Every structure is written in C-alpha cells, then in structure tokens.
Amino acid sequence: MTDQELEDLAQRIVSGTSTTEEEYKRFIKESQRIIDLTDVVFAS
Amino acid sequence: MKNPEHNFNTNEKEGSLDIQKESSNLLNRIHKNLERFNELPPELANKVRLITTALVIMAFSHKGMAQTVPPPDSTPETTQGEIFPSFGNDDEMTEEEKEEKQEEAKEKADEVIEVVLDNTKYEDMYRIAKDVVNIFKKDDDE
C-alpha cells in the first residue's frame, strides 16, 4: 500500500465514509506492518 | 526484518477478521512503546500517528461502523487487557437505539479526531481517547 493509499483509507475510516471489510483488513495488515517496523527501530 | 504477514484473529468458518479486537491489539502494541515514540524516524512516526487515529475509530466502533461477521459463539467483549471496552449489549437495543448510539459514538469520535488533528503528540491523543472511553462508560452506567 502506498503512503497516499494509506492516508486516503485512514481518512475514509476516520470520516466514516463507506469502507469495505476488505479495506479494513488491508488497513489492519498495513498497520501491523508499520508497527512491526517500529519494533525493528526500537530493537536496533 | 519480521515477516509482515501475521496470524490475525479470524473466524475460520467465516474467514472474517475481528477488526475491533485487532485494532485494540495494535493500539496496545503502540502504547507499549509510548515512552520511546520520539525515537522513531519522522516519516515512520507520522505513519504511526496516521494509523493510530483510524485505529482508535475502529476500536471504538462496535458493530456498526466496522461491519464484520462476529464468531457464531461470540460473547460480549470483555477481553482482559483491552483498551477499549464494549459499550453495551447491542442485542438488547432496538434498531433506532442502535442508530442513535452509533451517531453519538461518531460525534464523540469526531471530537477526538478534531483534537488529534490539532495535536502532534500521540500521548495527548491516547489520553483523550481514554477520556472519551470514560465518557462512554459513564453514559452506559446512567
């Protein structure tokens, strides 16, 4: 997911705009990936 | 680097994802390293901030905003360690009451987001989110 896609999706979730379950899943996965990256930073 | 694919809490029969629970779990992970948040590179910190806002909304949403298929044998969520509690038993409410409650939740969430967008500190957002949860709990008790 590109940064722009992530931002657009986050904004739609926040605004309550129609979001499919598939998009929620993608967002969760991307969030998981980002938090994994933070763990890598903290572990280094 | 870790494999980004993780085992989510899925309902195997339905193949669905417990979005509210996963959102809470991810918020818990963010919160765990709250003290070190300022160590992150700015770009990554911005991404965390971005997803945090949406995750708060997803964790707040009960069954209305995040349309997921709950496990058939699911019980009201009171999982130990969850940040955001369930806001009541939706099954006991009428459709009108549900809509009203969802609208209230959305308004309160909007207030949170408004503050979040004006703040650059995750700590502030988290504190505010918890305050809002307390407001929900107070409303439910009344």
mmCIF file of N, CA and C in Angstrom, chain A residues 1 3 6-7 9-11 13-16 19 21 24-25 27-44, chain B residues 1 4-6 8 15-17 19 22-23 26 29-30 33 36 39-40 43-44 47-48 50-51 53-54 57-58 65 67-68 106 113:
data_model
loop_
_atom_site.group_PDB
_atom_site.id
_atom_site.type_symbol
_atom_site.label_atom_id
_atom_site.label_comp_id
_atom_site.label_asym_id
_atom_site.label_seq_id
_atom_site.Cartn_x
_atom_site.Cartn_y
_atom_site.Cartn_z
ATOM 1 N N MET A 1 0.848 -1.192 0.000
ATOM 2 C CA MET A 1 0.000 0.000 0.000
ATOM 3 C C MET A 1 0.888 1.248 0.000
ATOM 4 N N ASP A 3 1.863 5.308 0.471
ATOM 5 C CA ASP A 3 1.562 6.261 1.546
ATOM 6 C C ASP A 3 0.238 6.973 1.282
ATOM 7 N N LEU A 6 -2.648 4.705 1.962
ATOM 8 C CA LEU A 6 -2.813 4.565 3.402
ATOM 9 C C LEU A 6 -3.514 5.792 3.973
ATOM 10 N N GLU A 7 -3.078 6.949 3.550
ATOM 11 C CA GLU A 7 -3.679 8.188 4.053
ATOM 12 C C GLU A 7 -5.145 8.298 3.647
ATOM 13 N N LEU A 9 -7.209 5.887 2.861
ATOM 14 C CA LEU A 9 -8.018 4.891 3.568
ATOM 15 C C LEU A 9 -8.229 5.299 5.024
ATOM 16 N N ALA A 10 -7.166 5.787 5.649
ATOM 17 C CA ALA A 10 -7.279 6.233 7.051
ATOM 18 C C ALA A 10 -8.302 7.358 7.161
ATOM 19 N N GLN A 11 -8.272 8.265 6.215
ATOM 20 C CA GLN A 11 -9.215 9.385 6.255
ATOM 21 C C GLN A 11 -10.649 8.911 6.077
ATOM 22 N N ILE A 13 -11.794 5.959 6.905
ATOM 23 C CA ILE A 13 -12.190 5.273 8.144
ATOM 24 C C ILE A 13 -12.557 6.305 9.207
ATOM 25 N N VAL A 14 -11.730 7.328 9.310
ATOM 26 C CA VAL A 14 -11.966 8.361 10.324
ATOM 27 C C VAL A 14 -13.259 9.118 10.050
ATOM 28 N N SER A 15 -13.519 9.399 8.792
ATOM 29 C CA SER A 15 -14.700 10.191 8.442
ATOM 30 C C SER A 15 -15.972 9.340 8.392
ATOM 31 N N GLY A 16 -15.796 8.027 8.469
ATOM 32 C CA GLY A 16 -16.956 7.152 8.432
ATOM 33 C C GLY A 16 -17.490 6.927 7.029
ATOM 34 N N THR A 19 -16.614 2.049 3.775
ATOM 35 C CA THR A 19 -15.378 1.278 3.723
ATOM 36 C C THR A 19 -15.734 -0.195 3.775
ATOM 37 N N GLU A 21 -15.161 -4.341 4.180
ATOM 38 C CA GLU A 21 -14.429 -5.170 5.135
ATOM 39 C C GLU A 21 -13.032 -5.480 4.595
ATOM 40 N N TYR A 24 -10.842 -2.648 5.425
ATOM 41 C CA TYR A 24 -10.469 -2.688 6.840
ATOM 42 C C TYR A 24 -9.340 -3.696 7.053
ATOM 43 N N LYS A 25 -9.475 -4.840 6.414
ATOM 44 C CA LYS A 25 -8.448 -5.880 6.569
ATOM 45 C C LYS A 25 -7.100 -5.385 6.050
ATOM 46 N N PHE A 27 -6.144 -2.364 5.841
ATOM 47 C CA PHE A 27 -5.647 -1.334 6.737
ATOM 48 C C PHE A 27 -5.013 -1.961 7.985
ATOM 49 N N ILE A 28 -5.684 -2.987 8.506
ATOM 50 C CA ILE A 28 -5.141 -3.680 9.681
ATOM 51 C C ILE A 28 -3.776 -4.283 9.339
ATOM 52 N N LYS A 29 -3.686 -4.917 8.186
ATOM 53 C CA LYS A 29 -2.414 -5.545 7.800
ATOM 54 C C LYS A 29 -1.310 -4.497 7.639
ATOM 55 N N GLU A 30 -1.662 -3.388 6.999
ATOM 56 C CA GLU A 30 -0.675 -2.335 6.801
ATOM 57 C C GLU A 30 -0.262 -1.734 8.145
ATOM 58 N N SER A 31 -1.237 -1.581 9.030
ATOM 59 C CA SER A 31 -0.930 -1.051 10.368
ATOM 60 C C SER A 31 0.006 -1.997 11.105
ATOM 61 N N GLN A 32 -0.289 -3.281 10.936
ATOM 62 C CA GLN A 32 0.564 -4.301 11.563
ATOM 63 C C GLN A 32 2.002 -4.174 11.049
ATOM 64 N N ARG A 33 2.117 -3.978 9.735
ATOM 65 C CA ARG A 33 3.451 -3.853 9.123
ATOM 66 C C ARG A 33 4.176 -2.626 9.677
ATOM 67 N N ILE A 34 3.465 -1.525 9.804
ATOM 68 C CA ILE A 34 4.074 -0.288 10.298
ATOM 69 C C ILE A 34 4.530 -0.458 11.748
ATOM 70 N N ILE A 35 3.686 -1.097 12.544
ATOM 71 C CA ILE A 35 4.054 -1.288 13.955
ATOM 72 C C ILE A 35 5.223 -2.272 14.069
ATOM 73 N N ASP A 36 5.267 -3.247 13.156
ATOM 74 C CA ASP A 36 6.439 -4.135 13.107
ATOM 75 C C ASP A 36 7.704 -3.328 12.843
ATOM 76 N N LEU A 37 7.593 -2.361 11.939
ATOM 77 C CA LEU A 37 8.756 -1.513 11.625
ATOM 78 C C LEU A 37 9.203 -0.728 12.854
ATOM 79 N N THR A 38 8.234 -0.254 13.628
ATOM 80 C CA THR A 38 8.612 0.488 14.846
ATOM 81 C C THR A 38 9.351 -0.434 15.813
ATOM 82 N N ASP A 39 8.907 -1.692 15.865
ATOM 83 C CA ASP A 39 9.593 -2.651 16.746
ATOM 84 C C ASP A 39 11.039 -2.855 16.301
ATOM 85 N N VAL A 40 11.225 -2.874 14.972
ATOM 86 C CA VAL A 40 12.578 -3.033 14.439
ATOM 87 C C VAL A 40 13.440 -1.841 14.859
ATOM 88 N N VAL A 41 12.873 -0.637 14.761
ATOM 89 C CA VAL A 41 13.611 0.570 15.152
ATOM 90 C C VAL A 41 13.956 0.505 16.642
ATOM 91 N N PHE A 42 12.996 0.133 17.439
ATOM 92 C CA PHE A 42 13.229 0.092 18.886
ATOM 93 C C PHE A 42 14.230 -1.001 19.267
ATOM 94 N N ALA A 43 14.274 -2.056 18.472
ATOM 95 C CA ALA A 43 15.174 -3.165 18.778
ATOM 96 C C ALA A 43 16.606 -2.881 18.352
ATOM 97 N N SER A 44 16.782 -1.913 17.470
ATOM 98 C CA SER A 44 18.127 -1.650 16.926
ATOM 99 C C SER A 44 18.927 -0.769 17.871
ATOM 100 N N MET B 1 14.375 -8.407 9.183
ATOM 101 C CA MET B 1 13.073 -7.814 9.467
ATOM 102 C C MET B 1 12.005 -8.904 9.556
ATOM 103 N N PRO B 4 5.913 -9.506 7.519
ATOM 104 C CA PRO B 4 4.747 -8.679 7.832
ATOM 105 C C PRO B 4 3.445 -9.455 7.929
ATOM 106 N N GLU B 5 3.434 -10.689 7.409
ATOM 107 C CA GLU B 5 2.200 -11.466 7.499
ATOM 108 C C GLU B 5 2.048 -12.024 8.904
ATOM 109 N N HIS B 6 0.918 -11.786 9.506
ATOM 110 C CA HIS B 6 0.690 -12.259 10.859
ATOM 111 C C HIS B 6 -0.591 -13.058 10.933
ATOM 112 N N PHE B 8 -3.915 -13.203 12.192
ATOM 113 C CA PHE B 8 -4.927 -12.362 12.797
ATOM 114 C C PHE B 8 -5.965 -13.241 13.473
ATOM 115 N N GLY B 15 -14.071 -16.762 7.789
ATOM 116 C CA GLY B 15 -12.922 -16.123 7.171
ATOM 117 C C GLY B 15 -12.889 -14.634 7.437
ATOM 118 N N SER B 16 -13.551 -14.201 8.517
ATOM 119 C CA SER B 16 -13.613 -12.777 8.801
ATOM 120 C C SER B 16 -12.579 -12.394 9.854
ATOM 121 N N LEU B 17 -12.400 -11.101 9.985
ATOM 122 C CA LEU B 17 -11.394 -10.569 10.886
ATOM 123 C C LEU B 17 -12.096 -9.775 11.974
ATOM 124 N N ILE B 19 -12.153 -6.958 13.575
ATOM 125 C CA ILE B 19 -11.499 -5.665 13.365
ATOM 126 C C ILE B 19 -11.352 -4.888 14.668
ATOM 127 N N GLU B 22 -8.569 -6.550 16.729
ATOM 128 C CA GLU B 22 -7.250 -6.332 16.148
ATOM 129 C C GLU B 22 -6.811 -4.880 16.316
ATOM 130 N N SER B 23 -7.766 -3.957 16.169
ATOM 131 C CA SER B 23 -7.435 -2.542 16.344
ATOM 132 C C SER B 23 -6.959 -2.284 17.764
ATOM 133 N N LEU B 26 -3.490 -3.672 18.240
ATOM 134 C CA LEU B 26 -2.460 -2.827 17.633
ATOM 135 C C LEU B 26 -2.240 -1.560 18.463
ATOM 136 N N ARG B 29 -0.076 -2.401 21.247
ATOM 137 C CA ARG B 29 1.334 -2.503 20.853
ATOM 138 C C ARG B 29 1.967 -1.123 20.724
ATOM 139 N N ILE B 30 1.195 -0.186 20.178
ATOM 140 C CA ILE B 30 1.709 1.185 20.065
ATOM 141 C C ILE B 30 1.936 1.748 21.465
ATOM 142 N N ASN B 33 5.141 0.963 23.589
ATOM 143 C CA ASN B 33 6.384 1.682 23.336
ATOM 144 C C ASN B 33 6.197 3.197 23.343
ATOM 145 N N ARG B 36 8.991 5.586 23.992
ATOM 146 C CA ARG B 36 10.090 5.677 23.011
ATOM 147 C C ARG B 36 9.616 6.208 21.666
ATOM 148 N N GLU B 39 11.711 8.334 19.419
ATOM 149 C CA GLU B 39 12.914 7.763 18.811
ATOM 150 C C GLU B 39 12.679 7.375 17.349
ATOM 151 N N LEU B 40 11.440 7.360 16.944
ATOM 152 C CA LEU B 40 11.126 6.919 15.570
ATOM 153 C C LEU B 40 11.533 7.983 14.556
ATOM 154 N N GLU B 43 9.192 10.117 9.414
ATOM 155 C CA GLU B 43 8.242 9.551 8.451
ATOM 156 C C GLU B 43 7.457 8.387 9.071
ATOM 157 N N LEU B 44 8.186 7.552 9.801
ATOM 158 C CA LEU B 44 7.525 6.417 10.449
ATOM 159 C C LEU B 44 6.607 6.901 11.585
ATOM 160 N N LYS B 47 3.437 8.018 10.149
ATOM 161 C CA LYS B 47 2.571 6.894 9.757
ATOM 162 C C LYS B 47 1.876 6.307 10.973
ATOM 163 N N VAL B 48 2.629 6.172 12.051
ATOM 164 C CA VAL B 48 2.026 5.626 13.275
ATOM 165 C C VAL B 48 0.909 6.544 13.740
ATOM 166 N N LEU B 50 -0.844 8.511 11.916
ATOM 167 C CA LEU B 50 -1.945 8.395 10.954
ATOM 168 C C LEU B 50 -2.797 7.152 11.236
ATOM 169 N N ILE B 51 -2.143 6.025 11.409
ATOM 170 C CA ILE B 51 -2.911 4.798 11.623
ATOM 171 C C ILE B 51 -3.554 4.789 12.995
ATOM 172 N N THR B 53 -4.972 7.188 14.640
ATOM 173 C CA THR B 53 -6.260 7.872 14.601
ATOM 174 C C THR B 53 -7.351 6.937 14.085
ATOM 175 N N ALA B 54 -7.048 6.268 12.972
ATOM 176 C CA ALA B 54 -8.036 5.360 12.385
ATOM 177 C C ALA B 54 -8.269 4.143 13.278
ATOM 178 N N ILE B 57 -10.715 4.880 15.969
ATOM 179 C CA ILE B 57 -12.089 4.838 15.452
ATOM 180 C C ILE B 57 -12.551 3.392 15.305
ATOM 181 N N MET B 58 -11.669 2.565 14.751
ATOM 182 C CA MET B 58 -12.045 1.164 14.531
ATOM 183 C C MET B 58 -12.252 0.432 15.850
ATOM 184 N N MET B 65 -19.948 0.604 12.585
ATOM 185 C CA MET B 65 -19.027 1.196 11.629
ATOM 186 C C MET B 65 -18.133 0.152 10.985
ATOM 187 N N GLN B 67 -18.125 -3.259 9.792
ATOM 188 C CA GLN B 67 -19.070 -4.337 9.508
ATOM 189 C C GLN B 67 -18.341 -5.657 9.364
ATOM 190 N N THR B 68 -18.202 -6.346 10.470
ATOM 191 C CA THR B 68 -17.549 -7.643 10.418
ATOM 192 C C THR B 68 -18.537 -8.712 10.820
ATOM 193 N N LYS B 106 -20.166 8.401 16.947
ATOM 194 C CA LYS B 106 -19.471 9.063 15.856
ATOM 195 C C LYS B 106 -19.175 10.524 16.211
ATOM 196 N N ILE B 113 -11.054 13.115 17.096
ATOM 197 C CA ILE B 113 -10.242 13.305 15.901
ATOM 198 C C ILE B 113 -9.887 14.770 15.716
#
